[in-house]
mmCIF file of C-alpha atoms in Angstrom:
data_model
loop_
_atom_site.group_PDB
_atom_site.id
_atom_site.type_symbol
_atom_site.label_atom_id
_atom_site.label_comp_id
_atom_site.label_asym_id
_atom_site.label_seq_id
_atom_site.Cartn_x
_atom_site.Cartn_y
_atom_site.Cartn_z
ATOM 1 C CA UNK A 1 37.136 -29.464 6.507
ATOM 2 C CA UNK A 2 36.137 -29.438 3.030
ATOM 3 C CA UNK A 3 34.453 -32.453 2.792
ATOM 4 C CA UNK A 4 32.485 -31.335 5.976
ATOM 5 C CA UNK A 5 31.485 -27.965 4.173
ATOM 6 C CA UNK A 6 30.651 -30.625 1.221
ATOM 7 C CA UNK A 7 28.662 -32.597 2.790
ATOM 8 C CA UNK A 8 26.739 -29.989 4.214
ATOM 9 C CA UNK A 9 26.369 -28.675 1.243
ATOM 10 C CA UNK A 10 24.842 -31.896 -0.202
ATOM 11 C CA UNK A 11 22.721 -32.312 3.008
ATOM 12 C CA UNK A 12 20.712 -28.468 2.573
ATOM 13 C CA UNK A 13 20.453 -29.406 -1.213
ATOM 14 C CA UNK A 14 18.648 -32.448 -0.778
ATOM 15 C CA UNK A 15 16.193 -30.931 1.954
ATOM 16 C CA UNK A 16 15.147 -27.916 -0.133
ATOM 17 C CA UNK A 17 12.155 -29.865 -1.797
ATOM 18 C CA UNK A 18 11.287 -30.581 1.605
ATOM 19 C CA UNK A 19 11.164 -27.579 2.746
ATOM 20 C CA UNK A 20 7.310 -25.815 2.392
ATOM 21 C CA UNK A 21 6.702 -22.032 1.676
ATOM 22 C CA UNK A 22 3.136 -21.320 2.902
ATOM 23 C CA UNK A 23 0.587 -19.253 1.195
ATOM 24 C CA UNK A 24 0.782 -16.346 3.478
ATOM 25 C CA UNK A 25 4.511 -16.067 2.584
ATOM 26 C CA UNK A 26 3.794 -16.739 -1.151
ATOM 27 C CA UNK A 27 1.451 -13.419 -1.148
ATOM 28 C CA UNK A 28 3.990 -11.221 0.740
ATOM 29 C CA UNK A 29 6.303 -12.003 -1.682
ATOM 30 C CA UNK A 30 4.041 -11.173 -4.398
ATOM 31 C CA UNK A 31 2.935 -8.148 -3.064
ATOM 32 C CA UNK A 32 6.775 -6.863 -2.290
ATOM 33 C CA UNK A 33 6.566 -7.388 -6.059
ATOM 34 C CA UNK A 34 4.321 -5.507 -6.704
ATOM 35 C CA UNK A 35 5.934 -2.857 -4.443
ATOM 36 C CA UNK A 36 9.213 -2.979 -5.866
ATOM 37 C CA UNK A 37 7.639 -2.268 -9.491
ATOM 38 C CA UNK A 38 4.863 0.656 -8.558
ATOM 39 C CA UNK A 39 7.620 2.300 -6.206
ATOM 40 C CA UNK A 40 10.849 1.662 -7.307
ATOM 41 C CA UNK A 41 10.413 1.265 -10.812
ATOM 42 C CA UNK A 42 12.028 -2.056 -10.063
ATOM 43 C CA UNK A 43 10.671 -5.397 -12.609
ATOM 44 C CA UNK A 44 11.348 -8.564 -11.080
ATOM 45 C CA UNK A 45 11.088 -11.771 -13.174
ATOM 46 C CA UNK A 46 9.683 -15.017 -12.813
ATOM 47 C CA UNK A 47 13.334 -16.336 -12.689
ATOM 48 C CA UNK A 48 14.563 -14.011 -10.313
ATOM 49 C CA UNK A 49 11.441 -14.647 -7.848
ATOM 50 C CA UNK A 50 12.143 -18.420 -8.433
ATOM 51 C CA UNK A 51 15.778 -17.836 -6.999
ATOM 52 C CA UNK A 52 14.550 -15.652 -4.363
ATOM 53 C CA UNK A 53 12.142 -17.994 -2.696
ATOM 54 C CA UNK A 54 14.695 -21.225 -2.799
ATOM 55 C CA UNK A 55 16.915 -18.933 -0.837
ATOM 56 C CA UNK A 56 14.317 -18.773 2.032
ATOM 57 C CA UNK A 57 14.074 -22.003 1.765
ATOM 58 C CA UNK A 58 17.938 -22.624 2.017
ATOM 59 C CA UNK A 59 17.497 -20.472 5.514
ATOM 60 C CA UNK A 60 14.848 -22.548 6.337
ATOM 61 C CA UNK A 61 16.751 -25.575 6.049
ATOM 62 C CA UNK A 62 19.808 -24.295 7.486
ATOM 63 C CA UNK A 63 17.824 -23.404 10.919
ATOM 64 C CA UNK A 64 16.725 -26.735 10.742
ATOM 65 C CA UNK A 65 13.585 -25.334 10.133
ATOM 66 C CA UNK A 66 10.766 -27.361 7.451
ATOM 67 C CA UNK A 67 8.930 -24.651 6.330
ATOM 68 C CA UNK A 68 9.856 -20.867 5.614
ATOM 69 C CA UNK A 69 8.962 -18.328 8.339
ATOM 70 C CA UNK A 70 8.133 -14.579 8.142
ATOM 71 C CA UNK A 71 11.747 -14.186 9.715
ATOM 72 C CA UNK A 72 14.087 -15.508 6.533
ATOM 73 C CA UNK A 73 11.497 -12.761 4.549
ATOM 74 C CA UNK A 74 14.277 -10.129 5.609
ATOM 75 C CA UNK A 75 16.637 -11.349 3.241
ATOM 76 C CA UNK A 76 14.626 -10.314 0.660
ATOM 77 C CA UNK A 77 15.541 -6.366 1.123
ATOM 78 C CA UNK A 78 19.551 -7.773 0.056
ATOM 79 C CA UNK A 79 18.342 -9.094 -3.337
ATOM 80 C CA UNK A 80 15.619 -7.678 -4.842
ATOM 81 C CA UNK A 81 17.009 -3.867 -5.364
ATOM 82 C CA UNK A 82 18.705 -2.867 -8.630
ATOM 83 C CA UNK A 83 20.746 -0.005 -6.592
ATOM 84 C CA UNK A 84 21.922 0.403 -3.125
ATOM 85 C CA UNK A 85 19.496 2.977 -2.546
ATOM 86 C CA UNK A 86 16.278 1.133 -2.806
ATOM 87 C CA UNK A 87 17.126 -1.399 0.006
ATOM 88 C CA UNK A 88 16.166 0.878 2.381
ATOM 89 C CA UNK A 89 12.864 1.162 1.067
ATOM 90 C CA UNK A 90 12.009 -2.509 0.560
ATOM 91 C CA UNK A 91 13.497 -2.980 4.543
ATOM 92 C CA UNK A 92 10.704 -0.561 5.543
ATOM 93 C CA UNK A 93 7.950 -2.277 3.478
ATOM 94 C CA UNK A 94 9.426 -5.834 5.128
ATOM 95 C CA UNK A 95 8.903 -4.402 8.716
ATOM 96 C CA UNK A 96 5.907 -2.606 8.153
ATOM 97 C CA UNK A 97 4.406 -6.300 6.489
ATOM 98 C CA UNK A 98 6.264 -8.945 8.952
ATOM 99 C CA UNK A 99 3.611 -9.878 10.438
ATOM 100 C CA UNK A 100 1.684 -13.291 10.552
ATOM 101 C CA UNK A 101 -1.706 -13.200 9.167
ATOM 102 C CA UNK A 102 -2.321 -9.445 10.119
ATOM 103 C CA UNK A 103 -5.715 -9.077 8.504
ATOM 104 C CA UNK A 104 -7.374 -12.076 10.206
ATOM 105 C CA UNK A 105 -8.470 -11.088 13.260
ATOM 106 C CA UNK A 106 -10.329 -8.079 11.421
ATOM 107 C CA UNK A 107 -11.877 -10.611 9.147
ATOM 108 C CA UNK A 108 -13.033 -12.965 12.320
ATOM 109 C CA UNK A 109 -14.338 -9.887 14.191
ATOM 110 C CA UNK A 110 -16.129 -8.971 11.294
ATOM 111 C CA UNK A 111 -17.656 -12.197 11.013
ATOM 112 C CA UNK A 112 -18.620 -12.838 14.470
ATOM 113 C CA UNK A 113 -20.077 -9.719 14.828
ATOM 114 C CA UNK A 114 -22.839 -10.757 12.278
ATOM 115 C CA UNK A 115 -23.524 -13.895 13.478
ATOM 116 C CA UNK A 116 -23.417 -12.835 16.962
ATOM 117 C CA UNK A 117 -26.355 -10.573 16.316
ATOM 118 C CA UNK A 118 -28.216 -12.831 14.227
ATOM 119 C CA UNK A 119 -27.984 -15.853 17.060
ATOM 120 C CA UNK A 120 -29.434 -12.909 19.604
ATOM 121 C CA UNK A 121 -32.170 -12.120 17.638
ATOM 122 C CA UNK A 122 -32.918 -16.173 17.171
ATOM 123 C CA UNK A 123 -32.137 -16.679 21.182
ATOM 124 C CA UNK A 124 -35.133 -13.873 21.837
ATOM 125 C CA UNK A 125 -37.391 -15.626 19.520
ATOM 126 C CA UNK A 126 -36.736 -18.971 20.932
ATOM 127 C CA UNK A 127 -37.276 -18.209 24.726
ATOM 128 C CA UNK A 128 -33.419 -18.788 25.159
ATOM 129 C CA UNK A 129 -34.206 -22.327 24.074
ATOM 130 C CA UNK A 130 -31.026 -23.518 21.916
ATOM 131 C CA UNK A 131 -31.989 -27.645 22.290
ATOM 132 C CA UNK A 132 -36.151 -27.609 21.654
ATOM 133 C CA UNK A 133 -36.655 -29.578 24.502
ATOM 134 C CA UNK A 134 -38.520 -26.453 25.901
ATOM 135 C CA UNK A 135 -40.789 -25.632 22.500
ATOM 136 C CA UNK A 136 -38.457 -23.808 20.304
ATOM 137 C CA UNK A 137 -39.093 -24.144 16.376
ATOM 138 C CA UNK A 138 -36.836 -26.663 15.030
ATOM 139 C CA UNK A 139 -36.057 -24.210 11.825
ATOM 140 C CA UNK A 140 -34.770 -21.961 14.625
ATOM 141 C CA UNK A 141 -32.996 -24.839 16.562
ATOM 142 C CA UNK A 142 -31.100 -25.877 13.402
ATOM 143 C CA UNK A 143 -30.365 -22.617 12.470
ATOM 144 C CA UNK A 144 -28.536 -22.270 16.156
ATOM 145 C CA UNK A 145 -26.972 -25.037 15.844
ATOM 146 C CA UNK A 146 -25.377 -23.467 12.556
ATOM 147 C CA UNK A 147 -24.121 -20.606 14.347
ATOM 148 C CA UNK A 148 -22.286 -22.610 16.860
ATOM 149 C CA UNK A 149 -20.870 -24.283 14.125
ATOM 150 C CA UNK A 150 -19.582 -21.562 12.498
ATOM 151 C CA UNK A 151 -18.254 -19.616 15.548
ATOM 152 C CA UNK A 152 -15.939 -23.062 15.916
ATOM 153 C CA UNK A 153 -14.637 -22.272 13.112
ATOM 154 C CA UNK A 154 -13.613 -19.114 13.863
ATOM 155 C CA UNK A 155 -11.879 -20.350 16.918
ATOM 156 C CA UNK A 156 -9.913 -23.163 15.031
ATOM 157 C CA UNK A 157 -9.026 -20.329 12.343
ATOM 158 C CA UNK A 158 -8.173 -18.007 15.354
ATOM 159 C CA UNK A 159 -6.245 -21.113 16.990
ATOM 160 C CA UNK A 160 -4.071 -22.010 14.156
ATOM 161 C CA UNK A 161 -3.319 -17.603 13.999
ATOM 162 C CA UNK A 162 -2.059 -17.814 17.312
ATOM 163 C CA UNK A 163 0.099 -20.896 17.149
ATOM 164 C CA UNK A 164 1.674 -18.737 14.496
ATOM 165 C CA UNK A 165 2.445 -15.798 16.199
ATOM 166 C CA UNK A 166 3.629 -17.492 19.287
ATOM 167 C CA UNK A 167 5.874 -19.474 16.436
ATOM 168 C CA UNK A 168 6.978 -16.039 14.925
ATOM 169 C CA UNK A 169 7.864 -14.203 18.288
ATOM 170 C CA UNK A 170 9.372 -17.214 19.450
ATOM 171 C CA UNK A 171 11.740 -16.850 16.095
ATOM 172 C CA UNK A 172 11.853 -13.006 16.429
ATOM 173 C CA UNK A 173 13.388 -13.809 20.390
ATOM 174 C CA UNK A 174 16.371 -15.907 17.897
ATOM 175 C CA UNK A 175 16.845 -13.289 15.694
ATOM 176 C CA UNK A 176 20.014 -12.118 16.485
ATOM 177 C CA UNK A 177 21.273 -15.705 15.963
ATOM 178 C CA UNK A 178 20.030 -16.002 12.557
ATOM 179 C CA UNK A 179 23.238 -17.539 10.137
ATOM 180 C CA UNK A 180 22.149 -15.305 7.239
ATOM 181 C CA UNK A 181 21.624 -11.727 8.728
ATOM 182 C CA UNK A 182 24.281 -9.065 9.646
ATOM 183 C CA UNK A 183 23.944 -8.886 14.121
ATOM 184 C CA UNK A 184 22.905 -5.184 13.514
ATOM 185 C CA UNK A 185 19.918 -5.759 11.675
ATOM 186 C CA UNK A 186 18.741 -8.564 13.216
ATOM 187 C CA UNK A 187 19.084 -6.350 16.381
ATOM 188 C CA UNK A 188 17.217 -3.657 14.861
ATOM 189 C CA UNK A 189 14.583 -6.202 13.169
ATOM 190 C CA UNK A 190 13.761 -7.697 16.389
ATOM 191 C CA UNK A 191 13.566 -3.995 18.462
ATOM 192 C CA UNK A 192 10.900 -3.051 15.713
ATOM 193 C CA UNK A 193 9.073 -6.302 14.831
ATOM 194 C CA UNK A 194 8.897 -8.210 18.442
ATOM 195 C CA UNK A 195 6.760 -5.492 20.194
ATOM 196 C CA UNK A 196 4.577 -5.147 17.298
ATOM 197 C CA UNK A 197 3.980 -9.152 17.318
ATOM 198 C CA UNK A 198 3.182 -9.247 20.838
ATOM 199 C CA UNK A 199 0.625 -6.481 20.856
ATOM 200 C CA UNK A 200 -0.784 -8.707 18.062
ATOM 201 C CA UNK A 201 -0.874 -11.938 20.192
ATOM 202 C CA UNK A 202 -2.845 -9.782 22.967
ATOM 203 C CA UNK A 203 -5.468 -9.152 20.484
ATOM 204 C CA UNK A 204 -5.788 -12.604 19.091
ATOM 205 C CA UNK A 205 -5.975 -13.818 22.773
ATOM 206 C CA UNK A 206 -8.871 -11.227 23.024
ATOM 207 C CA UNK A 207 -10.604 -12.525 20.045
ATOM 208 C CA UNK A 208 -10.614 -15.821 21.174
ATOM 209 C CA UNK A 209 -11.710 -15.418 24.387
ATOM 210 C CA UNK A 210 -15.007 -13.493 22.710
ATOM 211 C CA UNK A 211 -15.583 -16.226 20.427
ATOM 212 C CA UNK A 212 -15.672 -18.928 22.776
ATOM 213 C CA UNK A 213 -17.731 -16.689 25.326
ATOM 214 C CA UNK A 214 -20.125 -16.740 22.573
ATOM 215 C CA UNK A 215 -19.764 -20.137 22.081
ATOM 216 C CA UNK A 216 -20.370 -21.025 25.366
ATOM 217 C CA UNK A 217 -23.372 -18.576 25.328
ATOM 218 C CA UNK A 218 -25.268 -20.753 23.187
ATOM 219 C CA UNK A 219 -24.680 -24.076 24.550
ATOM 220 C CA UNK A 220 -26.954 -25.962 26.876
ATOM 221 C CA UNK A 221 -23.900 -25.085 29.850
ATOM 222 C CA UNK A 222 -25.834 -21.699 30.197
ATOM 223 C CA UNK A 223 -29.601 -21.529 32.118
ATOM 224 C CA UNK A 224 -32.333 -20.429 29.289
ATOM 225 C CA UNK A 225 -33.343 -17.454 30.883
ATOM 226 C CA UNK A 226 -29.962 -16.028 31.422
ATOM 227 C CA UNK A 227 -28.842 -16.719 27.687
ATOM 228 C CA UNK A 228 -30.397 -13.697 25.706
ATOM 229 C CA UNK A 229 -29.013 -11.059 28.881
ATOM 230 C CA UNK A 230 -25.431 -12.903 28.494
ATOM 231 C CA UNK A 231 -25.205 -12.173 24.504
ATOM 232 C CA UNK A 232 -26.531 -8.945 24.914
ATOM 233 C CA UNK A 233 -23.738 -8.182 27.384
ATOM 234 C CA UNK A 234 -21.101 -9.476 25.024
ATOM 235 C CA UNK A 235 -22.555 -7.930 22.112
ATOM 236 C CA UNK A 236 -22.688 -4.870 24.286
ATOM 237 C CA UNK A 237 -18.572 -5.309 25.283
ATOM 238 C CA UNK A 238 -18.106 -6.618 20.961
ATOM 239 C CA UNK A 239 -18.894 -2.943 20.303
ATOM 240 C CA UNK A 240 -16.787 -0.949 22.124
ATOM 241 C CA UNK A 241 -15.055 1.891 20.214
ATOM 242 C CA UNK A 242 -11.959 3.903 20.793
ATOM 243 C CA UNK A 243 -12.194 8.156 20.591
ATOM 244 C CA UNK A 244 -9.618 9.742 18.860
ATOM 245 C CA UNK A 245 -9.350 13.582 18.630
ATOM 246 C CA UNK A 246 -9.174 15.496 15.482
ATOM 247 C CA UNK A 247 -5.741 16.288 15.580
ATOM 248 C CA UNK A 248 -4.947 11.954 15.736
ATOM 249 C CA UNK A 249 -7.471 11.514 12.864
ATOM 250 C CA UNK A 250 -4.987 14.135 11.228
ATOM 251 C CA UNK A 251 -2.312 11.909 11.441
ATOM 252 C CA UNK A 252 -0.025 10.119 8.408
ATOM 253 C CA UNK A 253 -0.462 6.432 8.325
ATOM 254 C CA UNK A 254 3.735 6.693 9.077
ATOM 255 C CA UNK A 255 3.160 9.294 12.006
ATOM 256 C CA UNK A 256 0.349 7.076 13.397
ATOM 257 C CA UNK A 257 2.973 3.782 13.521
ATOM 258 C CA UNK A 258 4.702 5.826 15.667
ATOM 259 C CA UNK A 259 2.542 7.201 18.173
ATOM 260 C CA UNK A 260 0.205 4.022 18.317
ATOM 261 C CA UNK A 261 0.698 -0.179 19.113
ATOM 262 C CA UNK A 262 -0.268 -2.241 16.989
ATOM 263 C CA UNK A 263 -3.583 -2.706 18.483
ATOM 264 C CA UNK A 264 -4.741 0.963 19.118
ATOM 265 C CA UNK A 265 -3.349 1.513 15.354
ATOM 266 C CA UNK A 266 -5.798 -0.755 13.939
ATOM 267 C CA UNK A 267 -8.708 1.240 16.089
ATOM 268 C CA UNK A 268 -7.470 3.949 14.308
ATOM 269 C CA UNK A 269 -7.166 3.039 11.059
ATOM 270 C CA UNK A 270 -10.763 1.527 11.320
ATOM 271 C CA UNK A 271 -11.792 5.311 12.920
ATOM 272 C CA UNK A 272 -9.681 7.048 9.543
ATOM 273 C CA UNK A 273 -11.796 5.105 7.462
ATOM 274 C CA UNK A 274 -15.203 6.828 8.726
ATOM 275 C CA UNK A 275 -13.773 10.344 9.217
ATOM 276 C CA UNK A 276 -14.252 13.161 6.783
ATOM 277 C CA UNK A 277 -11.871 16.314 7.049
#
């Protein structure tokens, strides 16, 4: 039995180099940091953030797992207090941060909304002509061409999101069997983070099925003089915005988490932003 636990030992050791932290886990942990120091009054060293991350990468490697996933990030709330007391705290920033790459679907709205309009305005110019067999301006052809270009991007970059998040709930579904956290919190991790990730997925699905609509819109699949009425239509759909009353506009950011998903709380924070008491 002992040289079994030895051996295993050995094993986990060896495939901790192997094991990759990604950038997106890199910057939660620096911002917990940060969190830790502004809030709690709490300085964590170099060292100490060294030890930290090749724990996650020891439950990594003991899920069998290559690289370290939002999941083993919940460990963090046992090790980086000075007292009991501020665990709590740095549990609630975990759950309220869990979440795979939370701003990018802001960032690829945000980006295809400006170069949806601009490929509009080029589609009225050009007739609805995107190839220049039909006259078009090859300036304006190019320039379409661009676009395209860059709204493939966006999918890829929405793509690779959602492989993550399927990745994370998929993990957040195993919680409960995870070797390094108590079966209460995992319980109560999973309750709170697994809706919350799935509302999320929803939205990326919605993103990418507007940014290969618009895609599509400006390929040669779709008739010329349908083209310009088509990205109009999504453009139209693109804008959509959710009312909120006073009294929701009212609300704390932690009062809003609780009355809203994940997706209508984004609506909302976007609608806080733009409203003046």
């Amino acid at each position: 039995m002992a040289s079994d636990l030895e051996a295993l030992v050995t094993d986990v050791s060896c495939s901790l180099g192997t094991i990759t932290m990604d950038e997106s886990i890199c910057i939660l942990i620096r911002d917990l940091r940060t969190f830790v120091r502004d809030e709690l009054g709490v300085y964590i060293s170099d060292r100490r953030l060294v030890k930290a991350s090749r724990l996650l990468r020891v439950s990594a490697a003991t899920h069998g797992r290559s690289r370290v996933d939002y999941v083993d990030c919940l460990l963090l709330q046992h090790i980086l207090w000075q007292v009991p007391e501020q665990r709590l705290a740095i549990r609630e920033w975990l759950l309220d941060h869990i979440n795979p790459g939370e701003s990018i679907v802001e960032q690829s709205k945000f980006l295809m909304r400006g170069i949806a309009s601009e490929a509009a305005s080029l589609v009225k110019t050009t007739m609805g002509d995107v190839t220049g067999e039909f006259g078009a301006r090859e300036k304006d052809i190019e320039s379409i061409k661009s676009i395209r270009s860059g709204i493939k991007e966006i999918e890829k970059m929405l793509q690779r999101h959602r492989y993550d998040l399927v990745r994370h709930i998929q993990l957040l579904e195993q919680l409960p069997e995870h070797l390094w956290l108590g079966l209460d919190e995992s319980h109560a991790a999973k309750q709170h983070l697994l809706p919350l990730s799935k509302s999320a997925l929803e939205v990326v699905n919605e993103a990418l099925i507007d940014a290969t609509s618009f895609e599509i819109a400006l390929s040669p699949k779709v008739e010329n003089d349908l083209r310009s009425s088509i990205l109009d239509i999504l453009l139209e759909n693109d804008n959509d915005a959710m009312v909120f009353t006073y009294e929701e506009l009212n609300l704390s950011l932690k009062e809003a988490k609780k009355k809203f998903d994940s997706v209508t709380l984004r609506k909302w924070k976007a609608a806080k932003k733009d409203f003046v008491v």
